[in-house]
Amino acid sequence: MVVSSPAVTSVHATFVDPTRMRVEARTAEGLTVILDSSAEGGAGAAPAPMETLLAALAGCTSMDVASILRKKRQRPSRYEIVLDGTRAGAHPDVFTRIVVEHRVEGAVEVEALRRSIELSATRYCPVNAMLSAAVVIEHRYLLRGEGGRQQSGLVVTTGPGHRLPGAIAPGA
């Protein structure tokens, strides 16, 4: 039984094809996500679990940033987010570092963008908070303003060795 409440989130996962590594995960609301593995164990027909983890971080932080920008009356003409995860290289081959680049175009004030990213990374995005217990996460921005002016930089780094305000310390 899959049940979700404000305090509990549940997902039910089923092997779609037991001979391959294809899994269907279904939420309490009936929404599905298909996961697969590379050609070594699966068909490579859907994102692998670690790619899905990056996608969850991308979705979480970009929704926060877009919402905060809207509240700040900033209207980007385009917003995309690119994540690169560096893996350990040995089993369990976890992420050791993730770089999140927020790419924004349009009439957006750089300080409004920087603050929106900072709030997402340090206060609002639960996926960032969870991953930051074990992974260094850099949030960067690339702003292409009106007239072709381009600005970029590091906003905030979270993770081991980087204090995340309001987060529960690992092992607490």
C-alpha positions as semicolon CSV with decimal commas, in nm:
position;residue;x (nm);y (nm);z (nm)
1;M;0,000;0,000;0,000
2;V;0,137;0,340;-0,100
3;V;0,034;0,621;0,133
4;S;0,158;0,977;0,143
5;S;0,095;1,243;0,403
6;P;0,279;1,562;0,495
7;A;0,511;1,358;0,719
8;V;0,543;1,043;0,506
9;T;0,617;1,008;0,136
10;S;0,584;0,663;-0,015
11;V;0,674;0,507;-0,347
12;H;0,604;0,151;-0,460
13;A;0,859;0,007;-0,703
14;T;0,807;-0,297;-0,925
15;F;1,040;-0,471;-1,168
16;V;0,871;-0,426;-1,506
17;D;1,106;-0,677;-1,666
18;P;1,276;-0,905;-1,409
19;T;1,529;-1,023;-1,671
20;R;1,657;-0,666;-1,707
21;M;1,706;-0,377;-1,470
22;R;1,384;-0,191;-1,556
23;V;1,183;-0,063;-1,259
24;E;0,857;0,130;-1,242
25;A;0,816;0,349;-0,934
26;R;0,462;0,467;-0,856
27;T;0,368;0,743;-0,613
28;A;0,062;0,746;-0,387
29;E;-0,101;0,976;-0,643
30;G;-0,049;0,715;-0,916
31;L;0,227;0,899;-1,102
32;T;0,505;0,682;-1,241
33;V;0,874;0,706;-1,310
34;I;1,057;0,441;-1,509
35;L;1,417;0,362;-1,413
36;D;1,661;0,152;-1,611
37;S;2,026;0,066;-1,613
38;S;2,294;0,080;-1,876
39;A;2,326;-0,182;-2,143
40;E;2,538;-0,398;-1,907
41;G;2,234;-0,485;-1,695
42;G;1,940;-0,314;-1,857
43;A;1,831;-0,169;-2,186
44;G;1,937;0,190;-2,124
45;A;1,579;0,286;-2,216
46;A;1,517;0,517;-1,920
47;P;1,725;0,724;-1,678
48;A;1,941;0,530;-1,435
49;P;1,879;0,582;-1,062
50;M;2,178;0,816;-1,021
51;E;2,063;1,026;-1,318
52;T;1,718;1,040;-1,161
53;L;1,877;1,166;-0,840
54;L;2,034;1,454;-1,034
55;A;1,700;1,517;-1,205
56;A;1,528;1,534;-0,864
57;L;1,779;1,796;-0,749
58;A;1,735;1,989;-1,074
59;G;1,357;1,984;-1,044
60;C;1,355;2,080;-0,677
61;T;1,596;2,371;-0,695
62;S;1,470;2,508;-1,028
63;M;1,110;2,514;-0,903
64;D;1,226;2,705;-0,594
65;V;1,432;2,953;-0,794
66;A;1,155;3,014;-1,048
67;S;0,903;3,072;-0,768
68;I;1,132;3,310;-0,578
69;L;1,217;3,503;-0,896
70;R;0,845;3,541;-0,966
71;K;0,789;3,679;-0,615
72;K;1,075;3,923;-0,677
73;R;0,895;4,031;-0,997
74;Q;1,177;3,903;-1,215
75;R;1,071;3,763;-1,551
76;P;1,334;3,548;-1,719
77;S;1,269;3,474;-2,086
78;R;1,449;3,141;-2,046
79;Y;1,565;2,932;-1,751
80;E;1,746;2,602;-1,771
81;I;1,953;2,413;-1,523
82;V;2,249;2,184;-1,595
83;L;2,391;1,942;-1,339
84;D;2,719;1,753;-1,354
85;G;2,783;1,488;-1,092
86;T;3,133;1,354;-1,021
87;R;3,132;0,997;-0,896
88;A;3,374;0,818;-0,665
89;G;3,483;0,562;-0,924
90;A;3,462;0,266;-0,683
91;H;3,161;0,083;-0,541
92;P;2,913;0,208;-0,437
93;D;3,022;0,482;-0,684
94;V;2,841;0,763;-0,504
95;F;2,845;1,127;-0,607
96;T;3,130;1,316;-0,442
97;R;3,058;1,655;-0,602
98;I;2,767;1,803;-0,794
99;V;2,784;2,129;-0,987
100;V;2,447;2,293;-1,049
101;E;2,450;2,569;-1,310
102;H;2,142;2,789;-1,330
103;R;2,132;2,941;-1,683
104;V;1,899;3,238;-1,706
105;E;1,824;3,478;-1,991
106;G;1,630;3,802;-1,990
107;A;1,570;4,109;-1,779
108;V;1,673;3,962;-1,444
109;E;1,872;4,147;-1,180
110;V;2,185;3,952;-1,090
111;E;2,138;4,001;-0,715
112;A;1,778;3,875;-0,735
113;L;1,899;3,565;-0,918
114;R;2,187;3,504;-0,675
115;R;1,957;3,541;-0,371
116;S;1,694;3,310;-0,524
117;I;1,956;3,040;-0,582
118;E;2,099;3,087;-0,233
119;L;1,757;3,055;-0,068
120;S;1,681;2,738;-0,261
121;A;2,018;2,579;-0,180
122;T;2,028;2,673;0,188
123;R;1,667;2,686;0,298
124;Y;1,396;2,549;0,070
125;C;1,509;2,255;-0,146
126;P;1,484;1,932;0,058
127;V;1,669;1,734;-0,209
128;N;1,968;1,969;-0,181
129;A;1,953;1,943;0,199
130;M;1,947;1,561;0,190
131;L;2,230;1,529;-0,060
132;S;2,438;1,793;0,121
133;A;2,477;1,553;0,413
134;A;2,718;1,353;0,197
135;V;2,797;1,546;-0,123
136;V;2,958;1,882;-0,196
137;I;2,713;2,078;-0,412
138;E;2,813;2,399;-0,592
139;H;2,538;2,629;-0,716
140;R;2,655;2,856;-0,998
141;Y;2,476;3,092;-1,232
142;L;2,512;3,214;-1,588
143;L;2,298;3,521;-1,662
144;R;2,257;3,647;-2,017
145;G;2,089;3,982;-1,977
146;E;1,929;4,210;-2,227
147;G;2,174;4,348;-2,479
148;G;2,388;4,034;-2,461
149;R;2,559;4,120;-2,132
150;Q;2,673;3,800;-1,962
151;Q;2,755;3,746;-1,594
152;S;2,846;3,426;-1,412
153;G;2,977;3,305;-1,081
154;L;2,953;3,082;-0,778
155;V;2,659;3,151;-0,547
156;V;2,694;2,897;-0,266
157;T;2,851;2,562;-0,183
158;T;2,676;2,316;0,047
159;G;2,780;1,975;0,175
160;P;3,043;1,825;0,404
161;G;3,262;2,102;0,537
162;H;3,011;2,366;0,428
163;R;2,754;2,474;0,683
164;L;2,394;2,446;0,565
165;P;2,183;2,680;0,780
166;G;1,883;2,515;0,941
167;A;1,971;2,163;0,826
168;I;1,990;1,863;1,054
169;A;2,352;1,767;1,109
170;P;2,447;1,416;0,990
171;G;2,415;1,168;1,276
172;A;2,191;1,398;1,481
